[in-house]
CSV table of C-alpha atoms and ligand atoms in Angstrom, one decimal:
chain,number,residue,atom,x,y,z
A,1,MET,CA,19.6,-7.1,20.0
A,2,ASP,CA,18.2,-10.0,18.2
A,3,PHE,CA,17.9,-9.7,14.3
A,4,GLU,CA,16.5,-13.2,13.8
A,5,LEU,CA,13.0,-13.5,12.7
A,6,SER,CA,10.7,-15.9,14.8
A,7,ILE,CA,10.1,-19.3,13.5
A,8,GLU,CA,6.4,-18.2,12.4
A,9,GLN,CA,7.8,-15.2,10.4
A,10,GLN,CA,10.3,-17.3,8.9
A,11,ILE,CA,7.6,-19.8,7.7
A,12,LEU,CA,5.3,-17.2,6.7
A,13,ARG,CA,8.0,-15.5,4.5
A,14,ASP,CA,8.8,-19.1,2.9
A,15,SER,CA,5.2,-19.8,2.2
A,16,VAL,CA,4.1,-16.3,0.8
A,17,ARG,CA,7.2,-16.6,-1.4
A,18,ASP,CA,6.2,-20.0,-2.7
A,19,PHE,CA,2.6,-18.9,-3.2
A,20,ALA,CA,3.7,-15.7,-5.2
A,21,GLU,CA,6.1,-17.6,-7.4
A,22,ARG,CA,3.4,-20.3,-8.2
A,23,GLU,CA,0.1,-18.2,-8.3
A,24,ILE,CA,1.1,-14.6,-9.2
A,25,LYS,CA,4.2,-14.6,-11.0
A,26,PRO,CA,3.4,-16.4,-14.0
A,27,LEU,CA,0.2,-14.1,-14.6
A,28,ALA,CA,1.6,-10.8,-13.7
A,29,ALA,CA,3.1,-9.9,-17.1
A,30,GLU,CA,-0.1,-10.6,-18.8
A,31,LEU,CA,-2.5,-9.0,-16.4
A,32,ASP,CA,-0.4,-5.8,-16.4
A,33,ARG,CA,-0.4,-5.7,-20.3
A,34,ASN,CA,-4.4,-6.2,-20.2
A,35,GLU,CA,-4.8,-3.9,-17.4
A,36,GLU,CA,-6.8,-6.7,-15.8
A,37,PHE,CA,-7.8,-6.9,-12.2
A,38,SER,CA,-7.9,-10.7,-11.6
A,39,TYR,CA,-10.8,-11.9,-9.3
A,40,ASP,CA,-9.0,-15.3,-9.5
A,41,THR,CA,-5.8,-14.2,-7.8
A,42,LEU,CA,-7.8,-12.2,-5.4
A,43,GLN,CA,-9.5,-15.3,-4.3
A,44,LYS,CA,-6.3,-17.3,-4.2
A,45,MET,CA,-4.8,-14.8,-1.9
A,46,ALA,CA,-7.9,-14.6,0.3
A,47,GLU,CA,-7.7,-18.4,0.7
A,48,PHE,CA,-4.1,-18.2,1.5
A,49,GLY,CA,-5.0,-15.8,4.3
A,50,LEU,CA,-3.5,-12.4,3.1
A,51,PHE,CA,-6.3,-10.2,4.3
A,52,GLY,CA,-7.0,-9.0,8.0
A,53,MET,CA,-3.5,-10.2,8.9
A,54,PHE,CA,-3.0,-7.9,11.7
A,55,VAL,CA,-6.9,-8.1,12.8
A,56,SER,CA,-7.9,-9.9,15.9
A,57,GLU,CA,-9.3,-13.5,15.5
A,58,HIS,CA,-12.5,-12.0,17.1
A,59,TYR,CA,-13.3,-10.3,13.6
A,60,GLU,CA,-11.9,-13.3,11.6
A,61,GLY,CA,-8.3,-11.8,11.4
A,62,ARG,CA,-5.1,-13.8,11.5
A,63,ALA,CA,-3.9,-11.8,14.7
A,64,MET,CA,-0.5,-11.6,13.6
A,65,ASP,CA,2.0,-8.9,14.4
A,66,TYR,CA,2.6,-5.9,11.9
A,67,LEU,CA,5.9,-7.1,10.9
A,68,SER,CA,4.5,-10.6,9.7
A,69,TYR,CA,1.9,-8.6,7.5
A,70,ILE,CA,5.0,-6.5,6.2
A,71,ILE,CA,7.0,-9.6,5.3
A,72,ALA,CA,4.0,-10.9,3.6
A,73,THR,CA,3.5,-7.7,1.5
A,74,GLU,CA,7.4,-7.6,0.7
A,75,GLU,CA,7.1,-11.2,-0.8
A,76,ILE,CA,4.2,-10.3,-3.0
A,77,ALA,CA,6.0,-7.1,-4.1
A,78,ARG,CA,8.9,-9.3,-5.0
A,79,VAL,CA,7.2,-10.7,-7.8
A,80,ASP,CA,4.4,-8.1,-8.7
A,81,GLY,CA,3.6,-4.4,-7.6
A,82,SER,CA,-0.2,-4.7,-8.6
A,83,HIS,CA,-1.1,-7.8,-6.4
A,84,ALA,CA,1.0,-6.2,-3.6
A,85,ALA,CA,-0.8,-2.9,-4.0
A,86,THR,CA,-4.3,-4.9,-3.6
A,87,VAL,CA,-3.0,-6.6,-0.4
A,88,ALA,CA,-1.4,-3.6,1.2
A,89,ALA,CA,-4.1,-1.2,0.5
A,90,GLU,CA,-6.7,-3.6,1.7
A,91,ASN,CA,-5.1,-4.4,5.0
A,92,SER,CA,-3.7,-1.0,6.0
A,93,LEU,CA,-6.2,1.4,4.4
A,94,GLY,CA,-9.3,-0.5,3.8
A,95,ILE,CA,-9.5,-2.7,7.0
A,96,GLY,CA,-7.3,-0.4,9.3
A,97,PRO,CA,-9.6,2.5,9.9
A,98,ILE,CA,-12.6,0.2,10.7
A,99,TYR,CA,-10.4,-1.8,12.9
A,100,TYR,CA,-8.9,0.8,14.8
A,101,PHE,CA,-11.6,3.5,15.0
A,102,GLY,CA,-14.8,1.7,14.3
A,103,ASP,CA,-17.3,1.0,17.1
A,104,GLU,CA,-17.9,-2.7,17.9
A,105,GLU,CA,-21.2,-2.8,15.6
A,106,GLN,CA,-19.2,-1.5,12.6
A,107,LYS,CA,-16.6,-4.0,13.4
A,108,ARG,CA,-18.6,-6.8,13.6
A,109,LYS,CA,-20.6,-5.8,10.4
A,110,TYR,CA,-17.7,-5.0,8.1
A,111,LEU,CA,-14.5,-6.8,9.3
A,112,PRO,CA,-15.2,-10.5,8.8
A,113,PRO,CA,-16.0,-10.4,5.2
A,114,LEU,CA,-13.0,-7.9,4.6
A,115,CYS,CA,-10.8,-10.3,6.5
A,116,ARG,CA,-12.0,-13.3,4.7
A,117,GLY,CA,-10.9,-11.4,1.4
A,118,GLU,CA,-14.7,-11.7,0.1
A,119,ALA,CA,-15.2,-8.1,-0.1
A,120,LEU,CA,-12.8,-4.9,-0.5
A,121,TRP,CA,-12.9,-1.5,1.3
A,122,GLY,CA,-11.5,1.8,-0.1
A,123,PHE,CA,-9.9,4.7,1.8
A,124,GLY,CA,-11.1,8.1,0.4
A,125,LEU,CA,-8.9,10.8,1.3
A,126,THR,CA,-7.3,12.3,-1.9
A,127,GLU,CA,-9.4,14.7,-3.8
A,128,ALA,CA,-8.5,16.3,-7.3
A,129,ASN,CA,-7.5,19.5,-5.8
A,130,ALA,CA,-6.3,17.8,-2.4
A,131,GLY,CA,-3.3,15.5,-2.7
A,132,SER,CA,-0.3,16.6,-0.6
A,133,ASP,CA,-2.5,19.2,1.2
A,134,ALA,CA,-4.8,16.4,2.5
A,135,GLY,CA,-6.7,18.6,4.7
A,136,SER,CA,-7.9,20.8,2.2
A,137,GLY,CA,-10.6,18.6,0.7
A,138,ARG,CA,-14.1,20.1,-0.3
A,139,THR,CA,-16.3,16.8,0.2
A,140,GLN,CA,-18.9,17.7,2.6
A,141,ALA,CA,-21.3,15.8,4.7
A,142,VAL,CA,-24.3,17.7,6.4
A,143,LEU,CA,-26.5,16.0,9.1
A,144,ASP,CA,-30.2,16.0,8.0
A,145,GLY,CA,-32.0,14.3,11.0
A,146,ASP,CA,-30.6,11.0,11.2
A,147,GLU,CA,-28.6,10.9,8.1
A,148,TRP,CA,-25.5,12.4,6.6
A,149,VAL,CA,-25.8,14.1,3.2
A,150,ILE,CA,-22.4,13.8,1.3
A,151,ASN,CA,-21.5,15.9,-1.7
A,152,GLY,CA,-18.2,15.7,-3.3
A,153,SER,CA,-15.6,13.5,-5.0
A,154,LYS,CA,-12.5,11.5,-4.4
A,155,ILE,CA,-9.8,10.3,-6.9
A,156,PHE,CA,-7.0,7.7,-7.1
A,157,ILE,CA,-8.6,5.3,-4.6
A,158,THR,CA,-7.4,1.6,-4.5
A,159,ASN,CA,-9.9,-1.2,-4.6
A,160,ALA,CA,-13.1,1.0,-4.6
A,161,SER,CA,-14.7,0.0,-7.8
A,162,THR,CA,-14.2,-3.9,-8.3
A,163,GLU,CA,-17.0,-6.3,-8.3
A,164,VAL,CA,-16.6,-7.0,-4.8
A,165,SER,CA,-15.9,-3.4,-3.4
A,166,ALA,CA,-18.2,-3.1,-0.4
A,167,GLY,CA,-17.7,0.5,0.2
A,168,VAL,CA,-15.3,3.2,1.4
A,169,THR,CA,-14.3,5.3,4.3
A,170,VAL,CA,-14.7,9.0,3.0
A,171,LEU,CA,-13.0,12.0,4.7
A,172,CYS,CA,-15.7,14.8,4.8
A,173,ARG,CA,-15.9,18.3,6.0
A,174,THR,CA,-18.6,18.2,8.6
A,175,GLY,CA,-18.6,21.5,9.9
A,176,THR,CA,-16.3,24.6,10.9
A,177,LEU,CA,-14.1,24.8,14.1
A,178,ASP,CA,-13.9,27.8,16.3
A,179,ASP,CA,-10.8,29.0,14.8
A,180,GLY,CA,-12.3,28.8,11.3
A,181,ARG,CA,-10.5,25.5,10.1
A,182,PRO,CA,-12.8,22.9,8.8
A,183,GLU,CA,-14.0,19.9,11.1
A,184,LEU,CA,-13.1,16.6,9.4
A,185,SER,CA,-14.7,13.5,10.0
A,186,CYS,CA,-14.7,10.0,8.4
A,187,ILE,CA,-17.9,8.3,7.4
A,188,LEU,CA,-18.5,4.7,6.0
A,189,VAL,CA,-20.4,4.6,2.7
A,190,GLU,CA,-21.4,1.2,1.4
A,191,THR,CA,-21.6,0.5,-2.4
A,192,GLY,CA,-24.9,0.6,-3.7
A,193,THR,CA,-26.0,3.6,-1.4
A,194,GLY,CA,-27.9,5.9,-3.7
A,195,GLY,CA,-26.1,9.0,-4.8
A,196,TYR,CA,-22.6,7.1,-4.5
A,197,GLN,CA,-20.8,6.0,-7.5
A,198,SER,CA,-17.4,4.6,-8.1
A,199,LYS,CA,-15.6,4.5,-11.5
A,200,VAL,CA,-12.5,2.7,-12.5
A,201,MET,CA,-9.4,4.6,-13.7
A,202,HIS,CA,-7.7,3.5,-16.9
A,203,ASP,CA,-4.4,3.9,-18.6
A,204,LYS,CA,-2.2,3.9,-15.5
A,205,MET,CA,1.5,3.7,-16.1
A,206,MET,CA,1.9,1.4,-13.0
A,207,TRP,CA,0.0,-1.1,-10.9
A,208,ARG,CA,-2.1,-1.7,-14.1
A,209,ALA,CA,-3.5,-4.9,-12.6
A,210,SER,CA,-4.7,-3.3,-9.5
A,211,ASN,CA,-8.0,-1.4,-9.2
A,212,THR,CA,-8.0,2.5,-8.9
A,213,SER,CA,-11.0,4.7,-8.7
A,214,GLU,CA,-12.9,7.9,-8.9
A,215,LEU,CA,-15.5,8.5,-6.4
A,216,TYR,CA,-18.7,10.7,-6.8
A,217,PHE,CA,-21.1,11.6,-4.0
A,218,ASP,CA,-24.3,13.3,-5.2
A,219,ASP,CA,-26.6,13.9,-2.3
A,220,CYS,CA,-25.6,10.5,-1.1
A,221,ARG,CA,-27.4,9.8,2.3
A,222,VAL,CA,-26.1,7.3,4.7
A,223,PRO,CA,-27.3,6.8,8.4
A,224,ARG,CA,-25.7,9.1,11.1
A,225,SER,CA,-24.3,5.9,12.6
A,226,ASN,CA,-21.9,5.7,9.8
A,227,LEU,CA,-19.6,8.3,11.2
A,228,LEU,CA,-16.4,6.5,12.0
A,229,GLY,CA,-15.3,7.1,15.6
A,230,VAL,CA,-15.5,10.7,17.0
A,231,ARG,CA,-16.8,13.5,15.0
A,232,GLY,CA,-13.9,15.9,14.0
A,233,GLN,CA,-11.3,13.3,14.5
A,234,GLY,CA,-11.1,12.4,10.7
A,235,PHE,CA,-7.9,14.1,9.7
A,236,ARG,CA,-6.3,12.4,12.6
A,237,GLN,CA,-7.7,9.1,11.9
A,238,MET,CA,-6.6,9.4,8.3
A,239,MET,CA,-2.9,10.6,9.2
A,240,GLN,CA,-2.7,7.7,11.8
A,241,THR,CA,-3.8,5.2,9.0
A,242,LEU,CA,-1.2,6.7,6.7
A,243,ASP,CA,1.5,6.0,9.4
A,244,GLY,CA,0.9,2.4,9.3
A,245,GLY,CA,0.2,2.6,5.4
A,246,ARG,CA,3.6,4.1,4.9
A,247,LEU,CA,5.2,0.8,6.3
A,248,SER,CA,3.2,-1.2,3.4
A,249,ILE,CA,4.5,1.0,0.8
A,250,ALA,CA,8.0,0.7,2.2
A,251,ALA,CA,7.5,-3.1,2.1
A,252,MET,CA,6.5,-2.7,-1.6
A,253,GLY,CA,9.6,-0.8,-2.4
A,254,LEU,CA,11.9,-3.3,-0.4
A,255,GLY,CA,10.3,-6.3,-2.0
A,256,GLY,CA,10.5,-4.7,-5.4
A,257,ALA,CA,14.0,-3.8,-4.9
A,258,GLN,CA,14.8,-7.5,-3.9
A,259,GLY,CA,13.0,-8.6,-7.0
A,260,CYS,CA,14.9,-6.2,-9.4
A,261,PHE,CA,18.2,-7.3,-7.6
A,262,GLU,CA,17.5,-11.0,-8.1
A,263,MET,CA,16.4,-10.5,-11.7
A,264,ALA,CA,19.6,-8.3,-12.3
A,265,LEU,CA,21.9,-10.8,-10.8
A,266,ALA,CA,20.8,-13.9,-12.5
A,267,TYR,CA,20.6,-11.9,-16.0
A,268,ALA,CA,24.2,-10.7,-15.5
A,269,LYS,CA,25.5,-14.1,-14.6
A,270,GLN,CA,24.3,-15.7,-17.6
A,271,ARG,CA,24.6,-13.0,-20.2
A,272,GLU,CA,27.9,-13.0,-22.0
A,273,GLN,CA,29.7,-10.0,-23.8
A,274,PHE,CA,33.2,-9.9,-24.8
A,275,GLY,CA,33.4,-13.6,-24.1
A,276,THR,CA,32.5,-13.0,-20.3
A,277,PRO,CA,29.5,-13.0,-18.1
A,278,ILE,CA,28.8,-9.2,-17.7
A,279,SER,CA,28.6,-9.8,-13.7
A,280,GLN,CA,32.4,-10.2,-14.0
A,281,PHE,CA,32.9,-6.6,-15.3
A,282,GLN,CA,33.7,-4.5,-12.1
A,283,VAL,CA,31.4,-1.8,-13.2
A,284,ASN,CA,28.4,-4.3,-13.1
A,285,SER,CA,29.5,-6.3,-10.0
A,286,PHE,CA,29.8,-3.0,-8.0
A,287,LYS,CA,26.3,-2.1,-9.1
A,288,LEU,CA,25.2,-5.6,-7.9
A,289,ALA,CA,27.1,-4.8,-4.5
A,290,ASP,CA,25.4,-1.5,-4.2
A,291,MET,CA,22.0,-3.0,-4.8
A,292,ALA,CA,22.4,-5.8,-2.1
A,293,THR,CA,23.9,-3.2,0.4
A,294,GLU,CA,21.1,-0.7,0.1
A,295,ILE,CA,18.5,-3.4,0.3
A,296,GLU,CA,20.1,-4.7,3.6
A,297,CYS,CA,20.0,-1.2,5.0
A,298,ALA,CA,16.4,-0.6,3.8
A,299,ARG,CA,15.3,-4.0,5.3
A,300,LEU,CA,16.9,-3.0,8.8
A,301,LEU,CA,15.1,0.5,8.8
A,302,LEU,CA,11.8,-0.9,7.8
A,303,TYR,CA,11.9,-3.8,10.3
A,304,LYS,CA,12.9,-1.5,12.9
A,305,ALA,CA,10.0,0.7,12.4
A,306,CYS,CA,7.8,-2.1,12.4
A,307,TRP,CA,9.3,-3.4,15.7
A,308,LEU,CA,8.5,0.0,17.2
A,309,ARG,CA,4.9,-0.3,16.1
A,310,ASP,CA,4.6,-3.9,17.2
A,311,ASN,CA,5.9,-2.7,20.6
A,312,HIS,CA,3.5,0.3,20.9
A,313,LYS,CA,6.3,3.0,20.6
A,314,PRO,CA,6.1,6.1,18.4
A,315,PHE,CA,7.0,5.0,14.9
A,316,ALA,CA,5.6,7.8,12.5
A,317,LYS,CA,9.0,9.3,12.0
A,318,GLU,CA,10.6,5.9,11.1
A,319,ALA,CA,7.5,5.1,8.9
A,320,ALA,CA,8.1,8.2,6.8
A,321,MET,CA,11.9,7.4,6.8
A,322,ALA,CA,11.4,3.6,5.7
A,323,LYS,CA,8.8,4.8,3.0
A,324,LEU,CA,11.2,7.4,1.7
A,325,ASN,CA,14.1,5.2,1.7
A,326,CYS,CA,12.6,2.0,0.4
A,327,SER,CA,10.8,3.7,-2.4
A,328,GLU,CA,14.2,5.4,-3.5
A,329,VAL,CA,16.2,2.1,-3.1
A,330,MET,CA,13.8,0.5,-5.4
A,331,TYR,CA,14.1,3.4,-7.9
A,332,ARG,CA,17.8,2.9,-7.9
A,333,CYS,CA,17.6,-0.9,-8.1
A,334,ALA,CA,14.9,-0.9,-10.9
A,335,ASN,CA,17.2,1.5,-13.0
A,336,HIS,CA,20.3,-0.6,-12.4
A,337,ALA,CA,18.3,-3.8,-13.4
A,338,VAL,CA,17.1,-2.3,-16.6
A,339,GLN,CA,20.7,-1.0,-17.2
A,340,LEU,CA,22.2,-4.7,-16.7
A,341,HIS,CA,19.6,-6.0,-19.1
A,342,GLY,CA,20.4,-3.6,-21.8
A,343,GLY,CA,17.9,-3.6,-24.7
A,344,TYR,CA,16.1,-6.4,-23.4
A,345,GLY,CA,15.3,-4.4,-20.2
A,346,LEU,CA,13.2,-2.0,-22.2
A,347,MET,CA,11.1,-5.1,-23.5
A,348,LYS,CA,7.8,-6.3,-21.9
A,349,ASP,CA,9.1,-9.7,-22.1
A,350,TYR,CA,11.3,-9.0,-19.2
A,351,ASP,CA,9.6,-8.3,-15.8
A,352,VAL,CA,12.3,-5.6,-15.1
A,353,GLU,CA,10.4,-3.2,-17.4
A,354,ARG,CA,7.3,-3.6,-15.2
A,355,PHE,CA,9.1,-3.2,-12.0
A,356,TYR,CA,10.6,0.1,-13.5
A,357,ARG,CA,7.4,1.5,-14.1
A,358,ASP,CA,5.6,0.2,-10.8
A,359,GLN,CA,8.2,1.7,-8.9
A,360,LYS,CA,7.3,5.2,-9.8
A,361,LEU,CA,4.1,5.0,-7.7
A,362,LEU,CA,6.1,4.4,-4.5
A,363,GLU,CA,7.6,7.9,-4.5
A,364,ILE,CA,4.0,9.5,-4.9
A,365,GLY,CA,1.5,7.3,-3.2
A,366,GLU,CA,0.7,7.7,0.5
A,367,GLY,CA,2.4,10.9,0.8
A,368,THR,CA,5.1,11.8,-1.8
A,369,SER,CA,8.9,11.7,-1.2
A,370,GLU,CA,8.8,15.4,-0.6
A,371,ILE,CA,5.9,15.0,2.0
A,372,GLN,CA,7.9,12.3,3.8
A,373,ARG,CA,11.0,14.6,4.0
A,374,MET,CA,8.8,17.4,5.5
A,375,VAL,CA,7.3,14.8,8.1
A,376,ILE,CA,10.7,13.8,9.0
A,377,ALA,CA,12.0,17.4,9.2
A,378,ARG,CA,9.2,18.3,11.5
A,379,HIS,CA,10.1,15.2,13.8
A,380,ILE,CA,13.6,16.1,14.0
A,381,GLY,CA,12.8,19.8,14.8
A,382,ALA,CA,14.2,21.2,11.5
A,383,LEU,CA,10.7,22.7,10.4
B,401,COS,N1,-1.1,11.0,13.5
B,401,COS,C1,-1.9,11.5,14.3
B,401,COS,N2,-2.5,12.8,14.1
B,401,COS,C2,-1.6,13.6,13.1
B,401,COS,C3,-0.7,13.2,12.3
B,401,COS,C4,-0.3,11.8,12.5
B,401,COS,N3,0.7,11.2,11.9
B,401,COS,N4,-0.2,14.1,11.6
B,401,COS,C5,-0.9,15.3,11.8
B,401,COS,N5,-1.8,14.9,12.8
B,401,COS,C6,-2.9,15.9,13.4
B,401,COS,C7,-2.1,17.1,14.0
B,401,COS,O1,-1.7,16.8,15.5
B,401,COS,C8,-3.1,18.1,13.9
B,401,COS,O2,-4.0,18.0,15.0
B,401,COS,P1,-4.9,19.1,15.7
B,401,COS,O3,-5.5,19.9,14.8
B,401,COS,O4,-5.5,18.5,16.8
B,401,COS,O5,-3.5,19.9,16.2
B,401,COS,C9,-3.7,17.8,12.6
B,401,COS,O6,-3.7,16.2,12.5
B,401,COS,C10,-3.4,18.6,11.4
B,401,COS,O7,-1.9,18.4,11.3
B,401,COS,P2,-0.8,19.2,10.5
B,401,COS,O8,-0.9,20.6,11.0
B,401,COS,O9,0.4,18.8,10.8
B,401,COS,O10,-1.5,19.3,9.1
B,401,COS,P3,-1.1,19.7,7.7
B,401,COS,O11,-2.1,20.1,7.0
B,401,COS,O12,0.3,20.5,8.0
B,401,COS,O13,-0.6,18.3,6.9
B,401,COS,C11,0.8,16.6,6.3
B,401,COS,C12,0.2,17.5,7.5
B,401,COS,C13,1.3,17.6,5.0
B,401,COS,C14,1.8,15.7,6.8
B,401,COS,C15,-0.4,15.8,5.7
B,401,COS,O14,-1.3,16.7,5.0
B,401,COS,C16,0.0,14.6,4.7
B,401,COS,O15,0.5,13.5,5.1
B,401,COS,N6,-0.2,14.9,3.5
B,401,COS,C17,0.2,13.8,2.5
B,401,COS,C18,-1.2,13.1,2.3
B,401,COS,C19,-1.0,11.7,1.7
B,401,COS,O16,0.0,11.2,2.1
B,401,COS,N7,-1.8,11.4,0.7
B,401,COS,C20,-1.7,10.1,0.1
B,401,COS,C21,-2.9,9.4,0.2
B,401,COS,S1,-2.7,8.0,-0.7
B,401,COS,S2,-3.8,6.8,0.2
């Protein structure tokens, strides 16, 4: 067993860490406070090469392994959840479905600008009444000649209503199967198509500098050729995409936990009470020891899941385990970090306050912790 990262992965980690410290960390608190999506940092992340990381060079991707992409996401999350969300959602949910299921024409048309980071793409799965029960969405697409006519709505869609959002992959009911279940298919809808509207969602508790949208389809007509892959395979495509996406959420949990740990350690070493740095009190040093141990375990589980994916082995169970574990490790680390900061941890002047809020999404998005436990229980034969 070799636990060493390759030289390329080590260089990538160092360079993304340096970039994140320099370009994102100084702005993150203010962007969060103002609920502002920054086009400036988006452009810098694009120029740095954070989009299309695992996509072939043929489509202007960077042709890296999945673990490298995960390490980059982890490093961005170490300083800010919102920017990590933009990167993670774009790579795994925006680019992923087109790359893995699109035909050659769709890939050539859509992927290059997405990989250059000039455009963003949404993943339209969730609906107001279809969250955990993702297959129960009501958005419908009916063929009329050579066009799909789409009606319905989606909610909580990342990256779909920025000034550079180029479109969205939408899961639609396209018919009924012989056994009465809906036939579900994915259809690509470009921004600017008549009958399609995306609206920014405001007043989020977390990821306040990322873009979240509601989507509306009102007799929205797109060419028949915008079907993604095979008709009726939409749910499977979405689920497969989420298997990879859950690794990104895990990376955000791991990176966020690492950030919390580093902030807590630094603060506990310089904060004195009763004439002693508070890190010297056993109750606090044990908290820090627990955080370091949990982070180490979480990293091993996540990197193993990525190794399975990179080696073309089944990884859905491990992805669900890593997502569940890393998001809950960040929960505990953020909680300890705020506790160690005492009253200051409750103030926006300290980044731990933002990390504490940003963490909560990770136990909900891309499948709640309850759904992850259900997926794992199915894999181990308990359900
Ligand atoms: N990869 C490929 N195919 C999959 C799959 C996966 N990971 N998971 C399920 N499928 C397939 C099944 O094989 C089945 O195919 P057939 O109809 O051909 O047999 C089909 O999809 C339906 O699967 P299943 O019966 O397991 O679906 P359920 O309705 O029970 O739902 C859960 C499964 C709950 C796991 C799914 O709805 C889910 O992940 N929900 C959470 C959604 C989520 O994460 N949303 C967050 C979005 S934020 S971007």
